[in-house]
PDB file of N, CA and C in Angstrom:
ATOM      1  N   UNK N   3    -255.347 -32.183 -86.804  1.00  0.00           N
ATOM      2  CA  UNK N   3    -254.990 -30.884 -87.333  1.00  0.00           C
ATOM      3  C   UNK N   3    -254.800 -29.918 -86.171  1.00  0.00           C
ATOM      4  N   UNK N   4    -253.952 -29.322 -86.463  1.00  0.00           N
ATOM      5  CA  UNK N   4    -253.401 -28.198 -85.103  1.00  0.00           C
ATOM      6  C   UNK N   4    -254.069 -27.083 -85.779  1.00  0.00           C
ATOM      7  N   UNK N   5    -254.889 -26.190 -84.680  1.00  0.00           N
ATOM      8  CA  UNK N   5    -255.364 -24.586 -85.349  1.00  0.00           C
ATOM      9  C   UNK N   5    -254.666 -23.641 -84.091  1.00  0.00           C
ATOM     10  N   UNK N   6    -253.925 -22.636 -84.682  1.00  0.00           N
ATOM     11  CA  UNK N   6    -253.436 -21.839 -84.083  1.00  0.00           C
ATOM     12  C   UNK N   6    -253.825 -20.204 -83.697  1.00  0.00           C
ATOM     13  N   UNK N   7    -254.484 -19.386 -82.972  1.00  0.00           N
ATOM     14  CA  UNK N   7    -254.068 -18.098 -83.150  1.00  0.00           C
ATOM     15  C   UNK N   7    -253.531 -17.392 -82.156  1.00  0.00           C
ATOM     16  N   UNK N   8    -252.160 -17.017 -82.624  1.00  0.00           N
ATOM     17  CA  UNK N   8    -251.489 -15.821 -82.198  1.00  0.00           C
ATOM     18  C   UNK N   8    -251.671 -14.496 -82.580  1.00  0.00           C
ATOM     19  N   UNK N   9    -251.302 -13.627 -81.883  1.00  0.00           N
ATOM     20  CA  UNK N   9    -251.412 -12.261 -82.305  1.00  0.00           C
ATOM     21  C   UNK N   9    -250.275 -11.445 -82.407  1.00  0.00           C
ATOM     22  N   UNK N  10    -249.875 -10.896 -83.604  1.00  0.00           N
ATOM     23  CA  UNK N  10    -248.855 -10.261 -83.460  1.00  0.00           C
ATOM     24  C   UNK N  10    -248.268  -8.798 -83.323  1.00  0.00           C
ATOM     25  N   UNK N  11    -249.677  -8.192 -82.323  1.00  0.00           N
ATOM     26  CA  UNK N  11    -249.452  -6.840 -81.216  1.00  0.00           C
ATOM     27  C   UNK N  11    -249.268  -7.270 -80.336  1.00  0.00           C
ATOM     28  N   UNK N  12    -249.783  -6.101 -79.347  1.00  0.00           N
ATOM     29  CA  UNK N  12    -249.325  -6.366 -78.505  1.00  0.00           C
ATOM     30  C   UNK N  12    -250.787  -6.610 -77.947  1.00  0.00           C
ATOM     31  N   UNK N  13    -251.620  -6.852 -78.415  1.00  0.00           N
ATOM     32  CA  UNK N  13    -253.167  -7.413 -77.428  1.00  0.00           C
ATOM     33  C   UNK N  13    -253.724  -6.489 -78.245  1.00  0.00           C
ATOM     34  N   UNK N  14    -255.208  -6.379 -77.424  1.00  0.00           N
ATOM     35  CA  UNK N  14    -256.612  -5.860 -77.796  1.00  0.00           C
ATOM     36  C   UNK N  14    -256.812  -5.963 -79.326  1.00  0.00           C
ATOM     37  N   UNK N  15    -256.733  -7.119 -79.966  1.00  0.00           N
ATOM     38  CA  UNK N  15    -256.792  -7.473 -81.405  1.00  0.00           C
ATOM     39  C   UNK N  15    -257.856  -7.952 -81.506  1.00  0.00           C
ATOM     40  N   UNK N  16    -258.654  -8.688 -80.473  1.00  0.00           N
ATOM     41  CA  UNK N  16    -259.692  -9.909 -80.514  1.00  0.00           C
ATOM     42  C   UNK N  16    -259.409 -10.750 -80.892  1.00  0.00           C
ATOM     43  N   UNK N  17    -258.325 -11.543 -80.242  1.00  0.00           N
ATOM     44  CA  UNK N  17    -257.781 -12.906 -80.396  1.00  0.00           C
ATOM     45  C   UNK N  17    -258.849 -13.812 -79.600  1.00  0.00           C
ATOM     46  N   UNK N  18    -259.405 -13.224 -78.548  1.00  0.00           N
ATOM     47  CA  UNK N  18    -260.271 -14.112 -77.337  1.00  0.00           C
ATOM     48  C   UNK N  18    -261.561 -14.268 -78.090  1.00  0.00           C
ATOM     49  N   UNK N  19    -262.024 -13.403 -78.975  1.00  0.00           N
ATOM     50  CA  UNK N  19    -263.413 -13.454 -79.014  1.00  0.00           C
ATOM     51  C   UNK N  19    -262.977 -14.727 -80.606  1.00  0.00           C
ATOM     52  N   UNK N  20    -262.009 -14.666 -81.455  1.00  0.00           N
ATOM     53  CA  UNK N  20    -261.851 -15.572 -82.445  1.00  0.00           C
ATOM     54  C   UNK N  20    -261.470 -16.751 -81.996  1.00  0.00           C
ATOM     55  N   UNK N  21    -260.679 -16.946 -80.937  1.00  0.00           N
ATOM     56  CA  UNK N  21    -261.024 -17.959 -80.297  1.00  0.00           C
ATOM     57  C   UNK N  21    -262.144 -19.002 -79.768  1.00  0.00           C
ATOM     58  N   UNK N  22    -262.583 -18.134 -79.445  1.00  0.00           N
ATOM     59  CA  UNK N  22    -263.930 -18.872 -78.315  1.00  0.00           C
ATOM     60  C   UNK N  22    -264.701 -19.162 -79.795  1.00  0.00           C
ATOM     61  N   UNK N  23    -264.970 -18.329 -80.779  1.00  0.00           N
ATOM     62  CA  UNK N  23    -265.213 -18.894 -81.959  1.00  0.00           C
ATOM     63  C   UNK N  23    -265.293 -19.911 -82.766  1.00  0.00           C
ATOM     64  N   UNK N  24    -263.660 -20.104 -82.960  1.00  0.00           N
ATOM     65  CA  UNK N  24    -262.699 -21.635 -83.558  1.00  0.00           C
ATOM     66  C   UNK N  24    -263.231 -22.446 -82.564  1.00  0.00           C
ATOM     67  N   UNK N  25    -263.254 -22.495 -80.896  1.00  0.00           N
ATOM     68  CA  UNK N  25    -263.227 -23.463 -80.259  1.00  0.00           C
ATOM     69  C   UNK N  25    -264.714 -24.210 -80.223  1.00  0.00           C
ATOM     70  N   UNK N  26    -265.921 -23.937 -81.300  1.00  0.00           N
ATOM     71  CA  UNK N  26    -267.026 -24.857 -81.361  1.00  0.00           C
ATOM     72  C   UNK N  26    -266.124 -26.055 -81.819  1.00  0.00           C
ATOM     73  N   UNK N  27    -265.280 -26.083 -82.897  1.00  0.00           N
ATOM     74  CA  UNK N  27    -265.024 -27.856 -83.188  1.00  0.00           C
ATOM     75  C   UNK N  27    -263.870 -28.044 -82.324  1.00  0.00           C
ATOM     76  N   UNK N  28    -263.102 -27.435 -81.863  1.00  0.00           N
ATOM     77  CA  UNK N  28    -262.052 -28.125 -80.854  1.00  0.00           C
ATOM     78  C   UNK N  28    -262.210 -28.539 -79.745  1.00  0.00           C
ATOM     79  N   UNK N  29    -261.572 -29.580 -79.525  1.00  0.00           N
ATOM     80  CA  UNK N  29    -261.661 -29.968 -77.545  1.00  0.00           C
ATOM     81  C   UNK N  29    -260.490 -29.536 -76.898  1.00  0.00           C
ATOM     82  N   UNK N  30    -259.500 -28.875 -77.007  1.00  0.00           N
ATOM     83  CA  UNK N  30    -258.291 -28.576 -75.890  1.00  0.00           C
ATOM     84  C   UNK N  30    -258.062 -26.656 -76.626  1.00  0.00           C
ATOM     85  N   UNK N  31    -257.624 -26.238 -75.374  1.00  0.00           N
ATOM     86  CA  UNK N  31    -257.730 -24.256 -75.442  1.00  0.00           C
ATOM     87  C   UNK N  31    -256.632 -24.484 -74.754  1.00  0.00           C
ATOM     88  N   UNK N  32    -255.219 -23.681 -74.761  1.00  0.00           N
ATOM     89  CA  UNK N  32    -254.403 -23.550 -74.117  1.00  0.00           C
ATOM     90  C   UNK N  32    -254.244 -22.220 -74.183  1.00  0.00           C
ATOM     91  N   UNK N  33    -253.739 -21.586 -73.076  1.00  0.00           N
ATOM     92  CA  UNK N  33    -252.891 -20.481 -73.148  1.00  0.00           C
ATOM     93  C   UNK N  33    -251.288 -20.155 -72.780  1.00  0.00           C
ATOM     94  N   UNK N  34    -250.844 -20.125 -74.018  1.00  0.00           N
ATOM     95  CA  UNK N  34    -249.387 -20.336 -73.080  1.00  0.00           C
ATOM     96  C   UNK N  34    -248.054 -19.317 -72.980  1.00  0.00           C
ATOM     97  N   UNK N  35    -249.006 -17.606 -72.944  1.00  0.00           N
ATOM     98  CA  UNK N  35    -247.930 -16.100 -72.993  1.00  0.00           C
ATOM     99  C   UNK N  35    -249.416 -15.559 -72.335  1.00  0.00           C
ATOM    100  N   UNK N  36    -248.837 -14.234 -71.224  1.00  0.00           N
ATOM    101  CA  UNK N  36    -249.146 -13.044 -71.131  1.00  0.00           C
ATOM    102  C   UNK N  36    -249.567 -13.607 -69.816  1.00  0.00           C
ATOM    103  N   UNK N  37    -249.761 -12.070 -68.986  1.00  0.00           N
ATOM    104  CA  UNK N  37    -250.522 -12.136 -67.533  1.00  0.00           C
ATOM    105  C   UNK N  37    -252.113 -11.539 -67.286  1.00  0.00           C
ATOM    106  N   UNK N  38    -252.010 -11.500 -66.427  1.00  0.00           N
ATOM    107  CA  UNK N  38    -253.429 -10.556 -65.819  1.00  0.00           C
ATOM    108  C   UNK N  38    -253.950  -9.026 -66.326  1.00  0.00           C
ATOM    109  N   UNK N  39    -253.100  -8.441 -66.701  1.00  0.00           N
ATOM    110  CA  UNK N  39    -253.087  -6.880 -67.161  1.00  0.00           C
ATOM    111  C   UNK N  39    -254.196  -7.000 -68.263  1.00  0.00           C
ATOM    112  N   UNK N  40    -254.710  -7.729 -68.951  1.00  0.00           N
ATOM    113  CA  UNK N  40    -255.631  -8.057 -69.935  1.00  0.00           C
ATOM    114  C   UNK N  40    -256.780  -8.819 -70.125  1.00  0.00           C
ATOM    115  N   UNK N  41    -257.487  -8.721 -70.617  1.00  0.00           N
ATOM    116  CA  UNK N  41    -258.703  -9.684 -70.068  1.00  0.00           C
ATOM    117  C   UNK N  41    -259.726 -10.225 -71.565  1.00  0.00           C
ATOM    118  N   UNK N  42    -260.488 -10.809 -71.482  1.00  0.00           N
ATOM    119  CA  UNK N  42    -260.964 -10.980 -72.967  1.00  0.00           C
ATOM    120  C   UNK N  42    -262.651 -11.508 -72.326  1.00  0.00           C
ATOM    121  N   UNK N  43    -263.844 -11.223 -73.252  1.00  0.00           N
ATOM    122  CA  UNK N  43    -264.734 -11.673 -72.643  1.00  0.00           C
ATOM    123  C   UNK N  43    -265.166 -12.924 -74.247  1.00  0.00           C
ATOM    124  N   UNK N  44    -266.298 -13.593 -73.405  1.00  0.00           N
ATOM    125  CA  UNK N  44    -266.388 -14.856 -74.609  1.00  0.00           C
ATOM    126  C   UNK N  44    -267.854 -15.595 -73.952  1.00  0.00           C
ATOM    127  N   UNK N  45    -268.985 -15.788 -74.938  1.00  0.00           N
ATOM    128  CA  UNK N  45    -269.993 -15.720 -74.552  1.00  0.00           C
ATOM    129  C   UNK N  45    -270.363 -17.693 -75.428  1.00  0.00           C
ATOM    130  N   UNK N  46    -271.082 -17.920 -74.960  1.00  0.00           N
ATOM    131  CA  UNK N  46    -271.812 -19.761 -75.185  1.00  0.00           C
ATOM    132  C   UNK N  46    -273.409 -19.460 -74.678  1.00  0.00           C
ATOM    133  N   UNK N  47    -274.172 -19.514 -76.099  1.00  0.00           N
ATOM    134  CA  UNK N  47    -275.645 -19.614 -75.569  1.00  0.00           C
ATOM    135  C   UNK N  47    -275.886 -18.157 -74.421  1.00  0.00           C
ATOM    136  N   UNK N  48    -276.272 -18.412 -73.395  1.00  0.00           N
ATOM    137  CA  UNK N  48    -276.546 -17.542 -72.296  1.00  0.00           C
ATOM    138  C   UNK N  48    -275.449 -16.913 -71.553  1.00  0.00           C
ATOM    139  N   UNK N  49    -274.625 -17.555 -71.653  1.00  0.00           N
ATOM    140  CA  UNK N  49    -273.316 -17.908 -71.040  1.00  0.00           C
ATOM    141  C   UNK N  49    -272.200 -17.116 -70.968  1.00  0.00           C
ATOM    142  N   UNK N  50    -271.781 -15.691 -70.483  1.00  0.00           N
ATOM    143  CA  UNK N  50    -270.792 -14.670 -70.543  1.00  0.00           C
ATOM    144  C   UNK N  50    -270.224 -14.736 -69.648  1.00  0.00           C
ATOM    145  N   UNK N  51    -268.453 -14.659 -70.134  1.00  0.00           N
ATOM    146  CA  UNK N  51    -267.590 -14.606 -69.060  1.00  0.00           C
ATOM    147  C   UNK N  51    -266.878 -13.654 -69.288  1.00  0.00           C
ATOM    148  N   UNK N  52    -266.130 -13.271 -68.376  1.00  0.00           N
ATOM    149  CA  UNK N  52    -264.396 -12.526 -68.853  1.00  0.00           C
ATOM    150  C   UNK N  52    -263.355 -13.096 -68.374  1.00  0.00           C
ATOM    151  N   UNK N  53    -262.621 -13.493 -68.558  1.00  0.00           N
ATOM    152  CA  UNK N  53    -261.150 -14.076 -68.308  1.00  0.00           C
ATOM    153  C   UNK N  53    -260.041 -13.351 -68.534  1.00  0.00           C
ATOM    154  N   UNK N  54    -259.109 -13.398 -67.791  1.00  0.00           N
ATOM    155  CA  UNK N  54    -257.638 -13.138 -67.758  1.00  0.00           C
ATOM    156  C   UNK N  54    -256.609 -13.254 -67.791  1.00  0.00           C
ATOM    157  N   UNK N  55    -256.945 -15.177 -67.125  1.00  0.00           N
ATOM    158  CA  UNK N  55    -256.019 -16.045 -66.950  1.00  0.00           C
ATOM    159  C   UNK N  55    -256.747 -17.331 -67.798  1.00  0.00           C
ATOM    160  N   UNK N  56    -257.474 -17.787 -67.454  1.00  0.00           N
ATOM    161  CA  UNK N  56    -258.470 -18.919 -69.040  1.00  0.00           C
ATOM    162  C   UNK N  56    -258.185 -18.761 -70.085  1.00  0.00           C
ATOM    163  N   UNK N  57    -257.919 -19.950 -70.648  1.00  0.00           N
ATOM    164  CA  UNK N  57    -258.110 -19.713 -71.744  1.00  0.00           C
ATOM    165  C   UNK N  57    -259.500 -19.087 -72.565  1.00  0.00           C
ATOM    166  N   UNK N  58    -259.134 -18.384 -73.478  1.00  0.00           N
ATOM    167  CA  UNK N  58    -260.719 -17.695 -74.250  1.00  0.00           C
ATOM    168  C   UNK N  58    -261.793 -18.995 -74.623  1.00  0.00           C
ATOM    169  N   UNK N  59    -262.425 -19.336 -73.898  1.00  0.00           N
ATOM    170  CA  UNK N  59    -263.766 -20.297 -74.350  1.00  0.00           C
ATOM    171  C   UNK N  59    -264.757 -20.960 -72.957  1.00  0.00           C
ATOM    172  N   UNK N  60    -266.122 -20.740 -73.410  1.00  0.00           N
ATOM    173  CA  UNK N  60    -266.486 -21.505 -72.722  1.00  0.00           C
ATOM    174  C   UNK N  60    -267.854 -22.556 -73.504  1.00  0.00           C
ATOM    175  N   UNK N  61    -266.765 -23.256 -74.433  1.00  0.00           N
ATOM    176  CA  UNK N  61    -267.910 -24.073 -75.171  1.00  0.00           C
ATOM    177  C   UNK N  61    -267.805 -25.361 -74.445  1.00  0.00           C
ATOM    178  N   UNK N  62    -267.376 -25.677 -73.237  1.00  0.00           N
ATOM    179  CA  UNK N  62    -267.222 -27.198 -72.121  1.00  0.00           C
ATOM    180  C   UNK N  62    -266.191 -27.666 -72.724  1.00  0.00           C
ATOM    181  N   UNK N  63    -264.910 -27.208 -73.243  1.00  0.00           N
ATOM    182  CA  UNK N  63    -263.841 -27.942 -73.586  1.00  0.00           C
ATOM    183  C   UNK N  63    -262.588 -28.027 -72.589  1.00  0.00           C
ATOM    184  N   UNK N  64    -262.016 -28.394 -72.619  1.00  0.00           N
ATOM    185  CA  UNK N  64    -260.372 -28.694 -71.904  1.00  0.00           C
ATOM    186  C   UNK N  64    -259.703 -27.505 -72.111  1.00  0.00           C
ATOM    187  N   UNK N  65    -259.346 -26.780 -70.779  1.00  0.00           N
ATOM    188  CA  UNK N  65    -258.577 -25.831 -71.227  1.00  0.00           C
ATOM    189  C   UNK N  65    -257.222 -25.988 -70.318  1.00  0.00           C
ATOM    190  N   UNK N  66    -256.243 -25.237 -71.211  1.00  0.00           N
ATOM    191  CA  UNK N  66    -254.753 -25.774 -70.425  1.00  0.00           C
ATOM    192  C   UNK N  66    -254.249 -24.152 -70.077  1.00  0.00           C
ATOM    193  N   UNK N  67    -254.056 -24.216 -69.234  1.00  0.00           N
ATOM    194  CA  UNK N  67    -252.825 -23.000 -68.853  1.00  0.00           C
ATOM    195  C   UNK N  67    -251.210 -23.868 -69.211  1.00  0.00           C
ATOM    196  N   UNK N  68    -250.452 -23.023 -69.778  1.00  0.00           N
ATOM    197  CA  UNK N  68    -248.956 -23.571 -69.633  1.00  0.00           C
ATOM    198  C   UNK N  68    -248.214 -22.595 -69.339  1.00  0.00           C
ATOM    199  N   UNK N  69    -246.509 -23.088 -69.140  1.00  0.00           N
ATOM    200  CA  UNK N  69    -245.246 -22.631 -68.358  1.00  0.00           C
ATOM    201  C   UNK N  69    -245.105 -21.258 -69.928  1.00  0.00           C
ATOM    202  N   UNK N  70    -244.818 -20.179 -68.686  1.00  0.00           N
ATOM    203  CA  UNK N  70    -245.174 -18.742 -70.273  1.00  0.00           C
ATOM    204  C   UNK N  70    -246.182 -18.249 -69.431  1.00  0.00           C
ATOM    205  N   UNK N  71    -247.383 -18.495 -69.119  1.00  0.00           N
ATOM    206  CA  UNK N  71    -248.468 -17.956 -68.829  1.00  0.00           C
ATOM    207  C   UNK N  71    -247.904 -16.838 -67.458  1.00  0.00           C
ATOM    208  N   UNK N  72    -248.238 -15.646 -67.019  1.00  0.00           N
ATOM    209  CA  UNK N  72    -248.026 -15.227 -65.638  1.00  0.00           C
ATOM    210  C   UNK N  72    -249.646 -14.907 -64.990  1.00  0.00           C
ATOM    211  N   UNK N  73    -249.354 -15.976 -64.076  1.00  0.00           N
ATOM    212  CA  UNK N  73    -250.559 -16.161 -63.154  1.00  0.00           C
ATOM    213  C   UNK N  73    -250.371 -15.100 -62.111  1.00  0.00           C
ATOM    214  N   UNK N  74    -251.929 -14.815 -61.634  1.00  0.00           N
ATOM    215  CA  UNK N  74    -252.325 -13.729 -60.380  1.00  0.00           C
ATOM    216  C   UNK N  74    -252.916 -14.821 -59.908  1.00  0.00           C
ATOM    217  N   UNK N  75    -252.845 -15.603 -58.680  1.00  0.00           N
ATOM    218  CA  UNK N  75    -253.598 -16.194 -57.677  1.00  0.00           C
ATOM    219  C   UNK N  75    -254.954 -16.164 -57.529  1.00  0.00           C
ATOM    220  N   UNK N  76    -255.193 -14.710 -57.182  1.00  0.00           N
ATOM    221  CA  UNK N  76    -256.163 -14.488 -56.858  1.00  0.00           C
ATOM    222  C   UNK N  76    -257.526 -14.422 -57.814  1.00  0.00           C
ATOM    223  N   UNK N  77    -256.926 -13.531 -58.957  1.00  0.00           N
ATOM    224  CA  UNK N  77    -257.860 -13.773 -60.031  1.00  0.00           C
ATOM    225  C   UNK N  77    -258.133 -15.140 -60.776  1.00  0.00           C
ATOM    226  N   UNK N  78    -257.335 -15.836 -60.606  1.00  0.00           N
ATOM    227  CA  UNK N  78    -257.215 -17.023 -61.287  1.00  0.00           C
ATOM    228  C   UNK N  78    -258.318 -18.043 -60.377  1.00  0.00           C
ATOM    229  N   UNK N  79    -258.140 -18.010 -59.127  1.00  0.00           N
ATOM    230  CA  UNK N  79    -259.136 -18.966 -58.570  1.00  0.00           C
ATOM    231  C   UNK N  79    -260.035 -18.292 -58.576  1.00  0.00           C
ATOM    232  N   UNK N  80    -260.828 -17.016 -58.632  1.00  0.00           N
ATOM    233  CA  UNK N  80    -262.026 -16.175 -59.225  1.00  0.00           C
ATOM    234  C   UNK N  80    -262.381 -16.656 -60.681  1.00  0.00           C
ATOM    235  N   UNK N  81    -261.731 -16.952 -61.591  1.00  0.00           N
ATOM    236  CA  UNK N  81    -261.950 -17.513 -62.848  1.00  0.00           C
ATOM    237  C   UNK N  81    -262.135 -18.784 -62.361  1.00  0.00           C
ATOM    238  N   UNK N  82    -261.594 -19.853 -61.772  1.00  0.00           N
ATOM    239  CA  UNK N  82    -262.038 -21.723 -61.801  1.00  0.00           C
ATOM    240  C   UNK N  82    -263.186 -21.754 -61.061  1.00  0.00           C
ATOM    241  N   UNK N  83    -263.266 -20.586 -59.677  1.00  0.00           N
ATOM    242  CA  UNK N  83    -264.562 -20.869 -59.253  1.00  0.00           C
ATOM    243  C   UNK N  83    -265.965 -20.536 -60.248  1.00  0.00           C
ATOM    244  N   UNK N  84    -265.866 -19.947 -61.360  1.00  0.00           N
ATOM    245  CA  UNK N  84    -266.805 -19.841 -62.428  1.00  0.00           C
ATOM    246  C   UNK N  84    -267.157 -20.423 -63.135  1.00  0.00           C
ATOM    247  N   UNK N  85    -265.740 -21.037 -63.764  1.00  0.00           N
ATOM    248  CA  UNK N  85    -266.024 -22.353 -64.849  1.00  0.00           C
ATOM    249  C   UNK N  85    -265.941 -23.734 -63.945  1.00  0.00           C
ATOM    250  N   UNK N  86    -266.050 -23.916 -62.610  1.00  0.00           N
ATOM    251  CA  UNK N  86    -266.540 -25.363 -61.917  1.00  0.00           C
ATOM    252  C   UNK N  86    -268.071 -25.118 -61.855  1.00  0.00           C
ATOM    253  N   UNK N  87    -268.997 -23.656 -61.465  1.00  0.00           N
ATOM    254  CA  UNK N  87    -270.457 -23.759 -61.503  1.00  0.00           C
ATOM    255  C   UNK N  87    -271.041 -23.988 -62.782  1.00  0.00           C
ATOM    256  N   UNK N  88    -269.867 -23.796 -63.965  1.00  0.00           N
ATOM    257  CA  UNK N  88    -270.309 -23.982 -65.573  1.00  0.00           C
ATOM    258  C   UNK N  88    -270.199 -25.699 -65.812  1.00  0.00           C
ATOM    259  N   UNK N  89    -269.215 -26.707 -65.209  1.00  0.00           N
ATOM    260  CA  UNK N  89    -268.956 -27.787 -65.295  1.00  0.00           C
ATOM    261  C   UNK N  89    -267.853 -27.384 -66.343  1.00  0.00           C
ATOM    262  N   UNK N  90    -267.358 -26.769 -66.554  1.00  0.00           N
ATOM    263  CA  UNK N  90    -266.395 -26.678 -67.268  1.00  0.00           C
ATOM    264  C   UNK N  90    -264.999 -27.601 -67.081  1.00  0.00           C
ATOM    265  N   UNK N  91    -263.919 -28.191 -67.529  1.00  0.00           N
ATOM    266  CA  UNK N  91    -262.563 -28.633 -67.273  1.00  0.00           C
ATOM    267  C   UNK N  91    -261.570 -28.013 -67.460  1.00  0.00           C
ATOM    268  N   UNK N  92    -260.687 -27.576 -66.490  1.00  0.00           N
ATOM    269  CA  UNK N  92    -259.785 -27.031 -66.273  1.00  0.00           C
ATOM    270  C   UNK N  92    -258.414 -28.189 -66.055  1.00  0.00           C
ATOM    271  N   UNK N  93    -257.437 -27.993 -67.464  1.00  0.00           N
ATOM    272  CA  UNK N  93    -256.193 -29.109 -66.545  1.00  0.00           C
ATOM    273  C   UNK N  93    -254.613 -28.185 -67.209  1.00  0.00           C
ATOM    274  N   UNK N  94    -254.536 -28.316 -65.619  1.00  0.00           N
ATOM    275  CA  UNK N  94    -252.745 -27.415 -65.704  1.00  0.00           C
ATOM    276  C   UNK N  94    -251.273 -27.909 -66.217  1.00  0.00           C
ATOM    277  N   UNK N  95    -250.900 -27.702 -66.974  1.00  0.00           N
ATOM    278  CA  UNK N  95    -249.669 -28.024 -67.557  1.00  0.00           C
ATOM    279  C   UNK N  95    -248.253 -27.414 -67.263  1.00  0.00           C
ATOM    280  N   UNK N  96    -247.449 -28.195 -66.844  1.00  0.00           N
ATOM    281  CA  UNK N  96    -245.792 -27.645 -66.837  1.00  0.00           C
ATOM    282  C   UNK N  96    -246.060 -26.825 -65.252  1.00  0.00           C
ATOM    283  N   UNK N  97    -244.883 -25.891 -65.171  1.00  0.00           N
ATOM    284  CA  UNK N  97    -245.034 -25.366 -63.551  1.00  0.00           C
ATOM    285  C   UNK N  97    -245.517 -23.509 -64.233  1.00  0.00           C
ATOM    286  N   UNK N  98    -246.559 -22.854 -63.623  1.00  0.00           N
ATOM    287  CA  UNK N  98    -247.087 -21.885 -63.209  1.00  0.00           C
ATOM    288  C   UNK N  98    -245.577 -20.733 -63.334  1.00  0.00           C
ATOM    289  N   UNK N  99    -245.694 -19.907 -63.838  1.00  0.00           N
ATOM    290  CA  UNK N  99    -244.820 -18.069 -62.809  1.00  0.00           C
ATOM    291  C   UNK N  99    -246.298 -17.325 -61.856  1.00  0.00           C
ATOM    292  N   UNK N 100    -245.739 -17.381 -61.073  1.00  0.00           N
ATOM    293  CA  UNK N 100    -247.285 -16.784 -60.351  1.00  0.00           C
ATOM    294  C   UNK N 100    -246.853 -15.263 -59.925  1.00  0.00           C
ATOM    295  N   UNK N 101    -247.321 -13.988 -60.089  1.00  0.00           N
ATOM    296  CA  UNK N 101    -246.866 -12.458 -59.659  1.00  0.00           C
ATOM    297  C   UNK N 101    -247.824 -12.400 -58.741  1.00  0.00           C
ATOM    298  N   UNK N 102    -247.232 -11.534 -57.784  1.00  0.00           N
ATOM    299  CA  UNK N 102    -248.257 -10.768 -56.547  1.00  0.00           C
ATOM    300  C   UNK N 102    -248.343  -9.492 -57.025  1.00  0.00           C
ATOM    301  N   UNK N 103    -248.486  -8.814 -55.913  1.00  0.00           N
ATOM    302  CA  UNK N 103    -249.254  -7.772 -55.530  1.00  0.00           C
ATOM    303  C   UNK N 103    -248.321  -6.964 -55.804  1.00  0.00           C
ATOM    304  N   UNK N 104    -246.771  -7.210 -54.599  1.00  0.00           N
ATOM    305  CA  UNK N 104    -245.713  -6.481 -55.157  1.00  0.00           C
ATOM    306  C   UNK N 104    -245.091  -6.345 -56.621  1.00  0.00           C
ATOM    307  N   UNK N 105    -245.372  -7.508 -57.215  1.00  0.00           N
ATOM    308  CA  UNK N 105    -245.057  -7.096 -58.762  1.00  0.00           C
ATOM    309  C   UNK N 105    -245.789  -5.834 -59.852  1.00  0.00           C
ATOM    310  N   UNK N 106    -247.008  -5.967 -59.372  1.00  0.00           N
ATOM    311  CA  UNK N 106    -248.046  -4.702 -59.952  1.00  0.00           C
ATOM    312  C   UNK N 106    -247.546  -3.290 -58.847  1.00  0.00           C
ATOM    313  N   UNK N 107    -246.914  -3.543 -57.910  1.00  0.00           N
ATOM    314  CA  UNK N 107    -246.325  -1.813 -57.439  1.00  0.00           C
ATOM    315  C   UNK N 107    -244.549  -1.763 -57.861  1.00  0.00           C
ATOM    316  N   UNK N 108    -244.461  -2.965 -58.466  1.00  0.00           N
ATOM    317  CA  UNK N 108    -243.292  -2.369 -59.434  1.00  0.00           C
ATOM    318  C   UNK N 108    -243.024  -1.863 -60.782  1.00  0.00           C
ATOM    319  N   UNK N 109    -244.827  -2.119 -61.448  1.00  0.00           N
ATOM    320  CA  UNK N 109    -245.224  -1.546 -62.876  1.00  0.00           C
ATOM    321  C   UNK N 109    -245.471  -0.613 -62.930  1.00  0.00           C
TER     322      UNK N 109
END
């Protein structure tokens, strides 16, 4: 069975926190629209994060970034170095858009 949620604003709906929710019975989290400008937090037992680029969960499942997603570098390996001290799995799909620095002084 496929479970889906999208949101159809433009964010701050609490899609992340219904997520991390749904994801007690699922094993794979993908994210596959939006960049860094947003963030979602999502809590397991003791366990609080915020993410930007992760998918919303940290119940030890598979999470996928896909092609759609716009990656920040920097924040993004700030997020894997968190969920590798969690043992968490991280696996990347399709090819990355990655924005710098100069892209946020063209917003």
């Amino acid at each position: 069975m496929l479970t889906a949620v999208v949101g159809l604003q433009f964010g701050d709906e609490g899609k992340g926190k219904f997520v991390d929710y749904l994801s007690v019975n699922i094993n794979n989290i993908a994210r596959f629209n939006g960049g860094a400008n947003a963030g979602h937090c999502v809590q397991h037992g003791n366990l609080r994060g915020s993410f930007s680029q992760l998918p919303a969960s940290l119940n030890k499942k598979n999470l996928y970034i896909c092609q759609g997603a716009l990656i920040s570098l920097p924040i993004l390996v700030k997020e894997i170095d968190f969920i590798q001290k969690e043992k968490l799995t991280l696996i990347y799909l399709s090819i990355l858009d990655a924005i710098s620095s100069y892209h946020y002084t063209l917003s």
